[in-house]
Amino acid sequence: MTVFIASLFLPKTIHFTLPGTPPRGSRSEKPQPNPRPAPPERQPSLFQPPSITPPHTPTDEKKPSGLFTNEDGLRVHIPTTTAVGEDGVRAPADRSSPTWGGRLDQPMSRANSPPPPSLIQKARNLHQKAKEMGRAGITQPRTLDRSESHERVFAHANWKIVNADQGNGGLRNAAEAASREGKVGDCTWVGTLGMPTDALQGTQQLQDIQDKLATEHDMLSVCPSDKDFDGHYSHFCKQILWPVFHYQIPDNPKSKAYEDHSWKYYVNVNQAFADVIVKNWKRGDVVWVHDYHLLLVPGMVRKKLPEAKICFFLHVAFPSSEVFRCLAVRKQLLEGMLGANLIGFQIHEYTRHFLQTCSRLLSAEATPDGLQLEDRFVDVVNLPIGIDPVSLSQHREEDEVKRWLDTMRERYAGKKLIVARDKLDHVRGVRQKLLSYELFLNKNPEWRDKVVLIQVALSTSEKSELDATVSDIVTRVNSSWANLAYQPVVYLKQDIDYAQYLALLSVADALMITSQREGMNLTSHEYLFCQDGKISEKKHGSLILSEFTGTSSLFGGNELSVNPWDYRACADAIKKALEMGDEEKEMRWTKLYEAVNHHTGSHWFSEILARLDVVYEQQHRHDQTSVPRLSLNTLVQQYNRTERRLFILDFEGTLVSWGPVNQIIPVSPQRTLDVLNDLLLDDRNTIYVMSGRRPEELDRLFRRVPNLGLIAENGCFLRDCGSTEWTEMADADQIRSWKDSVRGILTYYIERTPGAEIEDRRCSLIFHYKSAEDYESATRQALDCASHINDACEDQRVHAIPMEGCVLVEPLDWTKSTAAQRIFSDLRDRMAPDATHTSPVDFLMVVGDGREDEKVFKWANGLGEEGLVEEVVTVSLGTRNTEATATMTQGVSGVLMALQRLGSIA
């Protein structure tokens, strides 16, 4: 079995050695002429000149770019021997790459991004001038096309495979840890090379690269056109999906243009991934798709490979339905994700948002375990990713880390250090952090000269207003309280190397993270791990963590949780972190450390795959095409060799063809009554009919069938066999409480849906809109209504289920299944075991056609598996996947025929 790990970027990329250029990192040879200025030969450092306003980082070839930045914020250490090959220079694996196609040792992109508006008029003027010169007979010299000069070189240049400095570092670490610990077998990565490939298309060079990656590194490369990749990643992912998933709705005119322009490129790249997977897939293989770049891939693979075992995991946050519905292609994205057997999220909040969004936008039935679609079930889970403690421990022992530790202890002796490392964008909350720190120094003058904030900011490729704002705040803080010996903020607008990073986390007194929204912040995990005192004194530093990060939900309140927009609370949290006693710090750190060691990357990787195996087997077993048809001869044999028989039969759609519970049935069909009476002639048979109707309706319908048990309102009322009294299973006070809440919501939507009505049953409420004046509009209102009720009444143990023409609101604690359990319990009390019977029931038959019957099927099958009932027969009349062990395609007539056959035996 092979696990295909589909991620946008492969863990490897290609570096080319062009003719006439020195090896990377060589300083002895004179560099060849270059149109771009040579980068300054200096190592990024935490220690800047002691000026009041730190200078801007020089622009060079190694300047971080937003295009390939590791979005999870996790560092992946690249070993010296493999990081960049011959030059031996180490760099963190999430060090941002230059602008896509901007490396000197990789091809340039042929993609044409939309030009800035200021250049459009200039281009028109040049075009007009060229036309005038042409009319005058003046010919311009032909310039050598880039594809004929610069890019031609790459088709024949020497190349080498190196570790990539872009991609999902957390995923890569988790896969390596799971493989090292023997928790996973063969893994094959599927992704792009992280560089433009148009210059290599159709060449033997590209084929050789792909072959070597596949054979020596188990990596399948996807090579979309430069135009497709640019439109997919730079435009649709970064301008549309990334903001929406982080609660920043693109509301400027440019965003709409990006969405319309780039959606087709997003589809093209996803299709390219799906094609590579389908081409290499073998029966039994696992397809694991990662993150928001590839939302359509599960559905595309499912279309070609219906039997494939597919998992999808979203590493970033999933927004609420109110935000996600703003996307024009919302349904296509959701349907693409639902091609998976298992969908994973970091925390429960994101899982709940996804279920509510699918219920609201796709009318899918959401359950605690996942989504019930028309033809299959999709399991949805939450399991947070973690770090690799083993690898981190090894790297902390390196001499360079210890050297930096000594340097920082000396440089910041007597100072408290607050550290932070963030990408410089609006989502990471750098501005909020600096303003909170400024407020802290204003409110607490005694801490001036005693605390330093070290902010490492990974710049994006585009100059933004945020960049200038942050620089202004840093300048203001430093100009207010800095002196020759003290600088309150050390602001480094570029990344630092891995050794400095580990030393910084080890020596810090606090880590401050103020993200406005973040899937899982693994920098906090690494910080807590580095605070164990193994290479530095035990500081057990405090963690100031935004409540809007997924990590916050794992730590149980042992972190100092803050709202990034509440500057006073953030300032107070800084004060508390610095003044906290050693005993409290150790207590908090110990619990946080335990959480980090439990939620490791290896555990996450292996647990997801284990759950996928389980849910795939369950889904396959319950698939309607995998469930056998009911064998009448086998049924008769099971019936004949048993003596204590219990039948639990659904009414609507099973014993009668009439379905809607709001339609009055004047009389029950005579054939149904005759079949039930024939079965009850044998006193060894006990029969219960379950329905969603009121007790008084069932009394009237079955008054001519004595000794028949009844279940009304889907399990809220029970009438025993031979009795005329109904037992109310539900708690009347609890029902009354949630009805008051729900009725107000239903009334709100009724007023906006002409023709709709509310049916008030004893234990449920039904929003009927089949007779609405505008059915399409009413359907949307009904879905909004169901979503509203499920959001508002989650703690009241009630749920709203969208159905055809109505929305049913009923309690979670009383169902057909709970009524069936009560019946079995009562029979066990009344019918004691004897010499020939060890159970009150030795034959149990459950027949139903609706989704609410599935819980009864599952309960009944469980009795058979535990050996409590000798013969269990569960029959589904529906066409969906089912928990039943048999299906029947003849509908109501088939059920009556089977029961009539058994009745004739009696």
PDB file of C-alpha atoms in Angstrom, residues 225-408:
ATOM      1  CA  SER A 225       1.889  25.882 -16.973  1.00  0.00           C
ATOM      2  CA  ASP A 226       3.323  29.023 -15.451  1.00  0.00           C
ATOM      3  CA  LYS A 227       0.116  30.848 -16.273  1.00  0.00           C
ATOM      4  CA  ASP A 228      -2.017  28.242 -14.520  1.00  0.00           C
ATOM      5  CA  PHE A 229       0.154  28.201 -11.409  1.00  0.00           C
ATOM      6  CA  ASP A 230       0.367  31.970 -11.189  1.00  0.00           C
ATOM      7  CA  GLY A 231      -3.406  32.343 -11.518  1.00  0.00           C
ATOM      8  CA  HIS A 232      -3.996  29.498  -9.059  1.00  0.00           C
ATOM      9  CA  TYR A 233      -1.590  30.473  -6.287  1.00  0.00           C
ATOM     10  CA  SER A 234      -0.803  34.168  -6.568  1.00  0.00           C
ATOM     11  CA  HIS A 235      -4.350  35.154  -7.430  1.00  0.00           C
ATOM     12  CA  PHE A 236      -7.056  32.721  -6.341  1.00  0.00           C
ATOM     13  CA  CYS A 237      -5.333  31.181  -3.299  1.00  0.00           C
ATOM     14  CA  LYS A 238      -3.704  34.325  -1.954  1.00  0.00           C
ATOM     15  CA  GLN A 239      -6.189  36.999  -3.004  1.00  0.00           C
ATOM     16  CA  ILE A 240      -9.432  35.058  -2.490  1.00  0.00           C
ATOM     17  CA  LEU A 241      -9.183  31.882  -0.395  1.00  0.00           C
ATOM     18  CA  TRP A 242      -6.529  32.934   2.110  1.00  0.00           C
ATOM     19  CA  PRO A 243      -8.387  36.098   3.217  1.00  0.00           C
ATOM     20  CA  VAL A 244     -11.759  34.341   3.402  1.00  0.00           C
ATOM     21  CA  PHE A 245     -10.427  31.416   5.426  1.00  0.00           C
ATOM     22  CA  HIS A 246      -8.979  33.970   7.840  1.00  0.00           C
ATOM     23  CA  TYR A 247     -12.178  36.023   8.147  1.00  0.00           C
ATOM     24  CA  GLN A 248     -11.043  38.850   5.875  1.00  0.00           C
ATOM     25  CA  ILE A 249     -13.684  39.135   3.196  1.00  0.00           C
ATOM     26  CA  PRO A 250     -12.225  40.641   0.009  1.00  0.00           C
ATOM     27  CA  ASP A 251     -14.504  43.576  -0.604  1.00  0.00           C
ATOM     28  CA  ASN A 252     -12.596  45.699  -3.096  1.00  0.00           C
ATOM     29  CA  PRO A 253     -13.297  45.653  -6.862  1.00  0.00           C
ATOM     30  CA  LYS A 254      -9.916  44.045  -7.509  1.00  0.00           C
ATOM     31  CA  SER A 255     -10.964  40.944  -5.567  1.00  0.00           C
ATOM     32  CA  LYS A 256     -13.908  40.280  -7.857  1.00  0.00           C
ATOM     33  CA  ALA A 257     -11.624  40.557 -10.869  1.00  0.00           C
ATOM     34  CA  TYR A 258      -9.189  38.134  -9.256  1.00  0.00           C
ATOM     35  CA  GLU A 259     -11.969  35.627  -8.569  1.00  0.00           C
ATOM     36  CA  ASP A 260     -13.413  35.729 -12.070  1.00  0.00           C
ATOM     37  CA  HIS A 261      -9.980  35.702 -13.678  1.00  0.00           C
ATOM     38  CA  SER A 262      -8.291  33.016 -11.602  1.00  0.00           C
ATOM     39  CA  TRP A 263     -10.969  30.381 -10.872  1.00  0.00           C
ATOM     40  CA  LYS A 264     -10.256  28.541 -14.108  1.00  0.00           C
ATOM     41  CA  TYR A 265      -6.565  28.384 -13.215  1.00  0.00           C
ATOM     42  CA  TYR A 266      -7.415  27.025  -9.787  1.00  0.00           C
ATOM     43  CA  VAL A 267      -9.463  24.281 -11.466  1.00  0.00           C
ATOM     44  CA  ASN A 268      -6.659  23.536 -13.933  1.00  0.00           C
ATOM     45  CA  VAL A 269      -4.011  23.054 -11.253  1.00  0.00           C
ATOM     46  CA  ASN A 270      -6.307  20.883  -9.144  1.00  0.00           C
ATOM     47  CA  GLN A 271      -7.099  18.785 -12.208  1.00  0.00           C
ATOM     48  CA  ALA A 272      -3.380  18.389 -12.919  1.00  0.00           C
ATOM     49  CA  PHE A 273      -2.884  16.985  -9.425  1.00  0.00           C
ATOM     50  CA  ALA A 274      -5.855  14.642  -9.799  1.00  0.00           C
ATOM     51  CA  ASP A 275      -4.576  13.364 -13.155  1.00  0.00           C
ATOM     52  CA  VAL A 276      -1.150  12.485 -11.691  1.00  0.00           C
ATOM     53  CA  ILE A 277      -2.755  10.670  -8.750  1.00  0.00           C
ATOM     54  CA  VAL A 278      -5.198   8.730 -10.931  1.00  0.00           C
ATOM     55  CA  LYS A 279      -2.425   7.709 -13.317  1.00  0.00           C
ATOM     56  CA  ASN A 280      -0.302   6.200 -10.518  1.00  0.00           C
ATOM     57  CA  TRP A 281      -3.002   4.859  -8.156  1.00  0.00           C
ATOM     58  CA  LYS A 282      -3.331   1.137  -7.491  1.00  0.00           C
ATOM     59  CA  ARG A 283      -6.091  -0.649  -5.597  1.00  0.00           C
ATOM     60  CA  GLY A 284      -5.451  -0.362  -1.863  1.00  0.00           C
ATOM     61  CA  ASP A 285      -3.500   2.896  -2.089  1.00  0.00           C
ATOM     62  CA  VAL A 286      -4.370   5.894   0.089  1.00  0.00           C
ATOM     63  CA  VAL A 287      -4.777   9.419  -1.301  1.00  0.00           C
ATOM     64  CA  TRP A 288      -4.186  12.131   1.317  1.00  0.00           C
ATOM     65  CA  VAL A 289      -4.795  15.676   0.041  1.00  0.00           C
ATOM     66  CA  HIS A 290      -3.634  18.698   2.025  1.00  0.00           C
ATOM     67  CA  ASP A 291      -4.806  22.263   2.485  1.00  0.00           C
ATOM     68  CA  TYR A 292      -6.818  24.932   0.727  1.00  0.00           C
ATOM     69  CA  HIS A 293      -4.729  24.960  -2.444  1.00  0.00           C
ATOM     70  CA  LEU A 294      -6.224  21.585  -3.468  1.00  0.00           C
ATOM     71  CA  LEU A 295      -9.847  21.685  -2.324  1.00  0.00           C
ATOM     72  CA  LEU A 296     -11.151  20.237  -5.600  1.00  0.00           C
ATOM     73  CA  VAL A 297      -8.760  17.289  -5.830  1.00  0.00           C
ATOM     74  CA  PRO A 298     -10.752  14.802  -3.650  1.00  0.00           C
ATOM     75  CA  GLY A 299     -13.859  15.213  -5.802  1.00  0.00           C
ATOM     76  CA  MET A 300     -11.870  14.981  -9.044  1.00  0.00           C
ATOM     77  CA  VAL A 301     -10.145  11.775  -7.916  1.00  0.00           C
ATOM     78  CA  ARG A 302     -13.439  10.311  -6.671  1.00  0.00           C
ATOM     79  CA  LYS A 303     -15.002  10.900 -10.080  1.00  0.00           C
ATOM     80  CA  LYS A 304     -12.316   8.782 -11.777  1.00  0.00           C
ATOM     81  CA  LEU A 305     -11.729   6.320  -8.905  1.00  0.00           C
ATOM     82  CA  PRO A 306     -15.027   5.640  -7.070  1.00  0.00           C
ATOM     83  CA  GLU A 307     -13.399   3.002  -4.849  1.00  0.00           C
ATOM     84  CA  ALA A 308     -10.377   5.082  -3.800  1.00  0.00           C
ATOM     85  CA  LYS A 309      -9.568   5.654  -0.134  1.00  0.00           C
ATOM     86  CA  ILE A 310      -9.298   9.449   0.108  1.00  0.00           C
ATOM     87  CA  CYS A 311      -8.544  11.766   3.021  1.00  0.00           C
ATOM     88  CA  PHE A 312      -8.487  15.559   3.019  1.00  0.00           C
ATOM     89  CA  PHE A 313      -6.958  17.686   5.785  1.00  0.00           C
ATOM     90  CA  LEU A 314      -7.293  21.456   6.042  1.00  0.00           C
ATOM     91  CA  HIS A 315      -4.338  22.993   7.890  1.00  0.00           C
ATOM     92  CA  VAL A 316      -5.749  26.522   8.112  1.00  0.00           C
ATOM     93  CA  ALA A 317      -8.911  27.668   9.855  1.00  0.00           C
ATOM     94  CA  PHE A 318     -12.358  27.042   8.357  1.00  0.00           C
ATOM     95  CA  PRO A 319     -14.596  30.111   8.708  1.00  0.00           C
ATOM     96  CA  SER A 320     -18.221  30.261   9.756  1.00  0.00           C
ATOM     97  CA  SER A 321     -20.900  29.752   7.130  1.00  0.00           C
ATOM     98  CA  GLU A 322     -21.658  33.492   7.105  1.00  0.00           C
ATOM     99  CA  VAL A 323     -18.132  34.160   5.838  1.00  0.00           C
ATOM    100  CA  PHE A 324     -17.667  31.135   3.573  1.00  0.00           C
ATOM    101  CA  ARG A 325     -20.938  31.771   1.747  1.00  0.00           C
ATOM    102  CA  CYS A 326     -19.449  35.017   0.391  1.00  0.00           C
ATOM    103  CA  LEU A 327     -17.396  32.958  -2.078  1.00  0.00           C
ATOM    104  CA  ALA A 328     -19.000  32.795  -5.515  1.00  0.00           C
ATOM    105  CA  VAL A 329     -17.744  29.209  -6.015  1.00  0.00           C
ATOM    106  CA  ARG A 330     -18.700  28.022  -2.539  1.00  0.00           C
ATOM    107  CA  LYS A 331     -20.652  24.948  -3.653  1.00  0.00           C
ATOM    108  CA  GLN A 332     -17.944  23.751  -6.017  1.00  0.00           C
ATOM    109  CA  LEU A 333     -15.355  23.995  -3.251  1.00  0.00           C
ATOM    110  CA  LEU A 334     -17.499  22.117  -0.726  1.00  0.00           C
ATOM    111  CA  GLU A 335     -18.406  19.407  -3.220  1.00  0.00           C
ATOM    112  CA  GLY A 336     -14.735  18.993  -4.055  1.00  0.00           C
ATOM    113  CA  MET A 337     -13.863  18.451  -0.396  1.00  0.00           C
ATOM    114  CA  LEU A 338     -16.745  15.995   0.022  1.00  0.00           C
ATOM    115  CA  GLY A 339     -15.123  13.669  -2.486  1.00  0.00           C
ATOM    116  CA  ALA A 340     -13.048  12.408   0.467  1.00  0.00           C
ATOM    117  CA  ASN A 341     -13.977   9.550   2.798  1.00  0.00           C
ATOM    118  CA  LEU A 342     -12.531  11.451   5.748  1.00  0.00           C
ATOM    119  CA  ILE A 343     -12.153  15.211   6.178  1.00  0.00           C
ATOM    120  CA  GLY A 344      -9.911  16.474   8.955  1.00  0.00           C
ATOM    121  CA  PHE A 345      -9.594  19.837  10.698  1.00  0.00           C
ATOM    122  CA  GLN A 346      -7.329  21.134  13.426  1.00  0.00           C
ATOM    123  CA  ILE A 347      -9.948  21.759  16.138  1.00  0.00           C
ATOM    124  CA  HIS A 348     -13.633  21.187  16.874  1.00  0.00           C
ATOM    125  CA  GLU A 349     -14.592  24.783  16.043  1.00  0.00           C
ATOM    126  CA  TYR A 350     -13.495  24.379  12.424  1.00  0.00           C
ATOM    127  CA  THR A 351     -15.268  21.015  12.199  1.00  0.00           C
ATOM    128  CA  ARG A 352     -18.495  22.558  13.451  1.00  0.00           C
ATOM    129  CA  HIS A 353     -18.218  25.444  10.991  1.00  0.00           C
ATOM    130  CA  PHE A 354     -17.733  23.018   8.104  1.00  0.00           C
ATOM    131  CA  LEU A 355     -20.715  20.852   9.079  1.00  0.00           C
ATOM    132  CA  GLN A 356     -22.958  23.900   9.453  1.00  0.00           C
ATOM    133  CA  THR A 357     -21.783  25.322   6.125  1.00  0.00           C
ATOM    134  CA  CYS A 358     -22.507  22.068   4.277  1.00  0.00           C
ATOM    135  CA  SER A 359     -25.895  21.771   5.965  1.00  0.00           C
ATOM    136  CA  ARG A 360     -26.761  25.332   5.035  1.00  0.00           C
ATOM    137  CA  LEU A 361     -25.407  25.497   1.480  1.00  0.00           C
ATOM    138  CA  LEU A 362     -25.799  21.900   0.290  1.00  0.00           C
ATOM    139  CA  SER A 363     -28.834  20.795   2.350  1.00  0.00           C
ATOM    140  CA  ALA A 364     -26.718  17.902   3.620  1.00  0.00           C
ATOM    141  CA  GLU A 365     -27.682  16.252   6.895  1.00  0.00           C
ATOM    142  CA  ALA A 366     -25.006  16.986   9.489  1.00  0.00           C
ATOM    143  CA  THR A 367     -24.444  14.528  12.335  1.00  0.00           C
ATOM    144  CA  PRO A 368     -21.853  14.559  15.130  1.00  0.00           C
ATOM    145  CA  ASP A 369     -19.748  12.123  13.083  1.00  0.00           C
ATOM    146  CA  GLY A 370     -19.975  13.761   9.671  1.00  0.00           C
ATOM    147  CA  LEU A 371     -22.264  14.417   6.719  1.00  0.00           C
ATOM    148  CA  GLN A 372     -24.927  12.178   5.254  1.00  0.00           C
ATOM    149  CA  LEU A 373     -25.030  12.688   1.501  1.00  0.00           C
ATOM    150  CA  GLU A 374     -27.528  11.167  -0.901  1.00  0.00           C
ATOM    151  CA  ASP A 375     -25.394   8.149  -1.743  1.00  0.00           C
ATOM    152  CA  ARG A 376     -22.760   7.925   0.975  1.00  0.00           C
ATOM    153  CA  PHE A 377     -21.507   9.163   4.334  1.00  0.00           C
ATOM    154  CA  VAL A 378     -18.453  11.423   4.808  1.00  0.00           C
ATOM    155  CA  ASP A 379     -16.752  11.288   8.200  1.00  0.00           C
ATOM    156  CA  VAL A 380     -15.477  14.577   9.622  1.00  0.00           C
ATOM    157  CA  VAL A 381     -12.957  14.679  12.473  1.00  0.00           C
ATOM    158  CA  ASN A 382     -10.702  17.153  14.227  1.00  0.00           C
ATOM    159  CA  LEU A 383      -7.142  16.222  15.173  1.00  0.00           C
ATOM    160  CA  PRO A 384      -4.458  18.883  15.715  1.00  0.00           C
ATOM    161  CA  ILE A 385      -1.057  18.591  14.109  1.00  0.00           C
ATOM    162  CA  GLY A 386       2.058  18.912  16.264  1.00  0.00           C
ATOM    163  CA  ILE A 387       5.840  19.176  16.174  1.00  0.00           C
ATOM    164  CA  ASP A 388       8.591  16.556  16.040  1.00  0.00           C
ATOM    165  CA  PRO A 389      10.207  16.644  19.531  1.00  0.00           C
ATOM    166  CA  VAL A 390      12.883  14.071  18.640  1.00  0.00           C
ATOM    167  CA  SER A 391      14.274  16.079  15.741  1.00  0.00           C
ATOM    168  CA  LEU A 392      14.007  19.327  17.683  1.00  0.00           C
ATOM    169  CA  SER A 393      15.994  17.858  20.586  1.00  0.00           C
ATOM    170  CA  GLN A 394      18.775  16.757  18.263  1.00  0.00           C
ATOM    171  CA  HIS A 395      19.139  20.169  16.644  1.00  0.00           C
ATOM    172  CA  ARG A 396      19.199  21.968  20.005  1.00  0.00           C
ATOM    173  CA  GLU A 397      22.390  20.100  20.918  1.00  0.00           C
ATOM    174  CA  GLU A 398      24.374  21.650  18.064  1.00  0.00           C
ATOM    175  CA  ASP A 399      27.334  23.829  18.977  1.00  0.00           C
ATOM    176  CA  GLU A 400      26.049  26.796  16.986  1.00  0.00           C
ATOM    177  CA  VAL A 401      22.854  26.894  19.046  1.00  0.00           C
ATOM    178  CA  LYS A 402      24.864  26.891  22.274  1.00  0.00           C
ATOM    179  CA  ARG A 403      27.096  29.663  20.939  1.00  0.00           C
ATOM    180  CA  TRP A 404      24.083  31.819  20.183  1.00  0.00           C
ATOM    181  CA  LEU A 405      22.670  31.075  23.628  1.00  0.00           C
ATOM    182  CA  ASP A 406      25.844  32.419  25.247  1.00  0.00           C
ATOM    183  CA  THR A 407      25.793  35.458  22.979  1.00  0.00           C
ATOM    184  CA  MET A 408      22.190  36.329  23.827  1.00  0.00           C
TER     185      MET A 408
END
